[in-house]
Coordinates of C-alpha atoms and ligand atoms in Angstrom, one line a residue:
M131 CA -16.8 5.6 12.6
S132 CA -13.5 7.6 12.4
E133 CA -13.5 10.8 13.8
R134 CA -10.3 11.6 12.4
K135 CA -9.6 14.9 10.6
K136 CA -8.5 14.7 7.3
V137 CA -4.7 14.5 6.8
T138 CA -3.4 17.3 4.5
L139 CA -0.4 18.3 3.3
P140 CA 0.3 21.3 5.6
Y141 CA -0.4 18.8 8.5
L142 CA 2.5 16.7 7.0
F143 CA 4.9 19.8 6.4
D144 CA 4.1 20.8 10.4
K145 CA 5.0 17.5 11.6
V146 CA 8.2 17.6 9.8
A147 CA 8.9 21.1 10.9
G148 CA 8.1 19.8 14.6
G149 CA 10.3 17.0 14.4
D150 CA 7.7 14.4 14.6
P151 CA 8.1 11.3 12.3
I152 CA 5.4 10.5 9.6
T153 CA 3.6 7.3 9.8
M154 CA 3.2 5.7 6.3
L155 CA 2.1 2.0 5.2
T156 CA 1.0 0.3 2.1
C157 CA -2.6 -0.8 2.0
Y158 CA -4.5 -2.6 -0.9
D159 CA -7.9 -3.3 0.5
Y160 CA -11.2 -2.2 1.9
P161 CA -10.8 -4.1 5.8
T162 CA -7.1 -3.1 6.0
A163 CA -7.8 0.5 5.2
Y164 CA -10.5 0.4 7.6
F165 CA -7.9 -0.7 10.3
Q166 CA -5.0 1.5 9.3
E167 CA -7.9 4.6 9.5
Q168 CA -8.7 3.6 13.0
A169 CA -4.9 3.2 14.1
G170 CA -4.3 6.6 12.9
V171 CA -1.8 5.8 10.0
E172 CA -1.2 9.2 8.3
M173 CA 0.0 8.3 4.7
I174 CA -1.2 5.2 2.7
L175 CA 0.5 4.0 -0.2
V176 CA -1.5 1.7 -2.5
G177 CA 1.8 0.2 -4.0
D178 CA 2.1 -1.6 -7.1
S179 CA 3.7 -4.3 -4.7
L180 CA 0.0 -5.2 -4.6
G181 CA 0.9 -7.5 -7.8
M182 CA 3.0 -9.6 -5.7
T183 CA 1.4 -9.5 -2.3
M184 CA -2.4 -9.5 -3.4
L185 CA -2.2 -10.8 -7.1
G186 CA 0.8 -13.6 -6.4
Y187 CA 2.9 -12.4 -9.5
D188 CA 6.5 -12.5 -9.0
S189 CA 7.2 -8.8 -9.7
T190 CA 5.2 -5.5 -10.1
L191 CA 5.7 -5.4 -13.5
P192 CA 2.3 -7.2 -14.8
V193 CA 0.3 -4.7 -12.6
T194 CA -2.2 -2.5 -14.8
M195 CA -3.7 1.0 -14.1
E196 CA -7.0 -0.9 -13.9
D197 CA -5.8 -3.0 -11.1
M198 CA -4.3 0.0 -9.5
I199 CA -7.6 2.1 -9.6
R200 CA -9.7 -1.0 -8.4
H201 CA -7.4 -1.1 -5.2
A202 CA -7.1 2.5 -4.8
Q203 CA -10.9 3.3 -4.7
A204 CA -11.5 0.2 -2.0
V205 CA -8.5 1.7 0.2
R206 CA -10.1 5.1 -0.1
R207 CA -13.6 3.4 1.1
G208 CA -12.0 2.1 4.0
S209 CA -9.5 5.2 5.0
P210 CA -11.4 8.3 4.1
N211 CA -9.0 10.6 6.1
A212 CA -5.4 9.2 5.3
W213 CA -3.2 11.1 2.7
L214 CA -3.7 8.5 0.1
I215 CA -1.2 7.9 -2.7
G216 CA -1.4 6.0 -5.8
D217 CA 1.5 4.3 -7.1
M218 CA 1.8 4.7 -10.8
P219 CA 2.6 1.2 -12.4
Y220 CA 5.0 0.0 -14.9
M221 CA 4.6 1.8 -18.3
S222 CA 2.1 4.2 -16.9
Y223 CA 4.3 7.2 -16.9
Q224 CA 7.8 6.2 -18.5
P225 CA 6.4 6.7 -22.2
S226 CA 5.6 10.6 -22.0
V227 CA 4.8 13.3 -19.9
E228 CA 1.2 13.4 -21.4
K229 CA 0.7 9.7 -20.6
A230 CA 2.0 10.5 -17.0
I231 CA -0.3 13.3 -16.4
S232 CA -3.3 11.5 -17.7
N233 CA -2.5 8.4 -15.8
A234 CA -2.0 10.5 -12.4
G235 CA -5.2 12.2 -13.2
R236 CA -7.0 8.7 -13.1
F237 CA -5.8 8.3 -9.5
M238 CA -7.3 11.5 -8.2
A239 CA -10.6 11.5 -10.3
E240 CA -11.4 7.7 -10.1
A241 CA -10.0 6.5 -6.7
G242 CA -10.1 9.9 -4.8
C243 CA -6.2 10.0 -4.1
D244 CA -4.4 13.0 -2.7
A245 CA -1.0 12.4 -4.7
I246 CA 0.9 9.6 -6.8
K247 CA 4.0 8.0 -6.6
L248 CA 6.6 7.2 -9.3
E249 CA 10.0 5.7 -9.5
G250 CA 13.1 7.2 -10.7
G251 CA 15.4 10.3 -10.5
V252 CA 16.6 13.1 -13.1
E253 CA 15.4 10.9 -15.9
M254 CA 11.6 11.2 -14.4
A255 CA 11.9 14.8 -13.4
E256 CA 10.4 16.0 -16.6
R257 CA 7.2 13.6 -15.8
V258 CA 7.1 15.0 -12.1
A259 CA 7.3 18.6 -13.2
G260 CA 4.4 17.8 -15.7
I261 CA 2.3 16.3 -13.1
V262 CA 2.7 18.9 -10.4
K263 CA 2.1 21.8 -12.9
S264 CA -1.2 19.8 -13.5
G265 CA -2.0 20.1 -9.9
I266 CA -1.4 16.7 -8.7
P267 CA 1.2 16.1 -5.8
A268 CA 3.8 13.7 -6.6
M269 CA 6.0 11.8 -4.4
G270 CA 9.5 10.4 -6.0
H271 CA 10.9 7.0 -5.0
L272 CA 14.7 6.2 -5.3
G273 CA 17.1 3.5 -4.1
L274 CA 15.8 0.1 -4.8
T275 CA 13.1 0.9 -7.4
P276 CA 11.3 -2.5 -8.0
Q277 CA 10.3 -1.8 -11.6
S278 CA 13.9 -1.5 -12.6
A279 CA 15.0 -4.5 -10.6
S280 CA 16.2 -6.0 -14.0
A281 CA 18.4 -3.1 -14.6
L282 CA 19.4 -2.7 -10.9
G283 CA 20.8 -6.4 -10.8
G284 CA 17.8 -7.7 -8.4
F285 CA 16.5 -6.4 -5.0
H286 CA 19.6 -5.0 -3.7
V287 CA 20.8 -2.2 -1.3
Q288 CA 21.4 0.9 -3.5
G289 CA 24.1 3.3 -3.0
R290 CA 26.7 1.7 -0.9
S291 CA 29.3 2.9 -3.1
A292 CA 30.1 6.8 -2.9
L293 CA 29.8 7.2 -6.7
Q294 CA 26.2 5.4 -6.4
A295 CA 25.2 7.3 -3.4
K296 CA 26.3 10.6 -5.2
K297 CA 23.8 9.7 -8.1
I298 CA 20.9 8.8 -5.6
I299 CA 21.7 12.6 -3.9
D300 CA 21.7 14.0 -7.1
D301 CA 18.3 12.4 -8.2
A302 CA 16.8 13.5 -5.1
K303 CA 17.8 17.0 -5.8
A304 CA 16.3 16.8 -9.4
L305 CA 13.1 15.3 -8.1
E306 CA 13.0 18.2 -5.7
E307 CA 13.6 20.9 -8.1
A308 CA 10.9 19.3 -10.3
G309 CA 8.7 19.9 -7.7
V310 CA 7.8 16.5 -5.3
F311 CA 6.1 17.0 -2.0
A312 CA 8.3 14.0 -0.6
I313 CA 10.7 11.4 -1.8
L314 CA 10.5 7.5 -0.6
L315 CA 14.3 6.1 -0.1
E316 CA 13.9 2.6 -0.4
M317 CA 17.1 0.2 1.0
V318 CA 19.6 3.1 0.7
P319 CA 22.2 3.1 3.7
D320 CA 21.3 5.1 6.7
R321 CA 24.1 7.6 6.1
V322 CA 22.9 8.6 2.8
C323 CA 19.4 8.8 3.7
Q324 CA 20.9 11.1 6.6
L325 CA 22.5 13.4 4.0
I326 CA 19.6 13.5 1.7
T327 CA 17.0 14.2 4.7
A328 CA 19.2 17.2 5.7
R329 CA 19.3 18.6 2.2
A330 CA 15.7 18.3 1.6
K331 CA 14.3 22.0 1.7
T332 CA 10.9 21.8 0.1
C333 CA 10.0 18.0 0.0
F334 CA 10.4 15.5 3.0
I335 CA 12.1 12.3 3.1
I336 CA 10.3 8.6 3.8
S337 CA 12.5 5.8 4.7
L338 CA 11.8 2.1 3.9
G339 CA 14.9 0.5 5.2
S340 CA 16.9 3.2 4.9
G341 CA 17.2 4.1 8.4
P342 CA 15.9 6.5 11.6
H343 CA 17.2 9.8 10.2
A344 CA 14.2 10.4 7.5
H345 CA 11.1 12.4 8.3
G346 CA 8.9 9.2 8.4
Q347 CA 8.8 5.7 8.0
L348 CA 7.1 3.1 5.5
L349 CA 6.7 -0.4 5.8
I350 CA 4.9 -3.1 3.7
Y351 CA 1.9 -3.9 5.4
H352 CA 2.0 -7.8 4.6
D353 CA 5.6 -7.9 5.9
M354 CA 4.7 -6.5 9.1
F355 CA 1.8 -9.2 9.8
G356 CA 3.5 -12.2 8.3
L357 CA 1.2 -12.5 5.4
Y358 CA 3.3 -12.6 2.4
P359 CA 4.6 -16.5 2.2
K360 CA 7.5 -16.0 -0.3
F361 CA 10.0 -14.1 1.9
K362 CA 10.3 -11.5 4.8
P363 CA 12.9 -8.7 3.7
K364 CA 15.2 -8.0 6.7
M365 CA 13.9 -4.4 7.0
A366 CA 10.8 -5.5 7.8
K367 CA 9.5 -5.8 11.7
V368 CA 6.9 -8.2 12.0
F369 CA 4.6 -6.6 14.5
G370 CA 2.2 -9.7 14.8
N371 CA 2.2 -12.9 12.8
A372 CA -1.7 -12.8 11.3
G373 CA -0.5 -15.4 8.6
E374 CA 0.3 -17.7 11.5
V375 CA -2.9 -17.2 13.0
I376 CA -4.7 -17.3 10.1
L377 CA -3.2 -20.4 9.1
N378 CA -4.0 -22.0 12.3
G379 CA -7.6 -21.3 12.0
L380 CA -7.8 -22.6 8.6
K381 CA -6.1 -25.9 9.6
Q382 CA -8.9 -25.9 12.5
Y383 CA -11.6 -25.4 10.3
V384 CA -10.9 -28.3 7.9
Q385 CA -10.3 -30.4 11.1
E386 CA -13.8 -29.5 12.6
V387 CA -15.8 -29.8 9.4
G388 CA -13.9 -33.3 8.5
G389 CA -14.8 -34.1 12.3
K390 CA -18.3 -32.6 12.2
T391 CA -17.9 -30.8 15.0
F392 CA -18.7 -27.6 12.8
P393 CA -21.3 -26.3 12.3
A394 CA -22.6 -26.2 15.9
P395 CA -26.3 -25.0 16.7
E396 CA -25.2 -21.3 17.3
N397 CA -23.6 -21.6 13.8
Y398 CA -27.0 -22.1 12.0
F399 CA -30.7 -21.3 11.6
T400 CA -33.6 -23.3 12.7
M401 CA -37.3 -23.2 11.7
K402 CA -40.4 -23.6 14.0
D403 CA -41.7 -27.1 14.7
E404 CA -45.1 -25.5 13.4
E405 CA -44.1 -24.4 10.3
Y406 CA -42.1 -27.3 9.6
A407 CA -45.1 -29.6 10.0
E408 CA -47.0 -27.1 7.7
L409 CA -44.0 -27.7 5.0
S410 CA -44.2 -31.4 5.7
A411 CA -48.1 -31.4 4.8
L412 CA -47.9 -29.2 1.9
L413 CA -44.8 -31.3 0.2
E414 CA -47.1 -34.6 1.0
K415 CA -50.0 -32.9 -0.9
G416 CA -47.8 -31.9 -4.1
G417 CA -46.1 -28.8 -3.1
Q418 CA -48.4 -26.2 -3.7
P419 CA -51.2 -24.8 -1.1
Ligands
LIG1182 O1 4.8 -0.7 -4.5 C1 5.2 -0.5 -3.1 O2 4.3 -0.7 -2.3 C2 6.3 0.3 -3.1 C3 6.7 0.3 -2.0 C4 7.8 -0.9 -2.2 C5 7.7 1.6 -1.6 O3 6.6 1.3 -4.1

């Protein structure tokens, strides 16, 4: 059983003040959440990336609130103490402030989340302000925002030109003014991330592929362990190739069943001779005592 203390916002802001980087990972299921809890990961994002990593879609767009709630509930069961963030899926917040507030509330009430995350800058500031005024901590997400990949022209680094970078800096300011506690910068040049981090006064900055100058780091769990077969983004470090270990184990299983070396006696259950003799007699008599 975990003996960790519950991670809280004051704890996270204390780390920021002390210059200690915050750790954050994505997570979508109970056993992984259990391991992340044991490892001491501070912030867990139940990302809508689960549409790709867990459900096999080509994008995050088909993910529903129901998908998100079900996975967030499982993660909360595995990690009672991490600061748990539910990622608002496509069209769960874009249509109106009211819709944004009620779906954000579902993450809190139904899945035990501590906060929500949504994508977008100044155009989402009203949604953020409404959610925050409802008492729900909100995290922003700028740079590469996968729900807008079509409008952004694909999955590319954002903010490489001065004009684009200025827009991201302005978006960060608008989100901060709307009340976010943190902003995720995904695939933004390191110096742009450094500028935004230095300017942040009432929120902290988390980097995903945006360099070391942020207040904390996020990785996609499946990228860290070779568990997403379609590609590995440049920004992901592979900390252990679990995908390879699993594939080798599966091949061995197929081989051993085919070769009749599995199951071995330690892998199944037996019956005492006298019980078996009695059963044989019963069957001979017609099956009933
Ligand atoms: O859905 C997700 O996991 C995300 C990350 C890409 C940051 O939003």
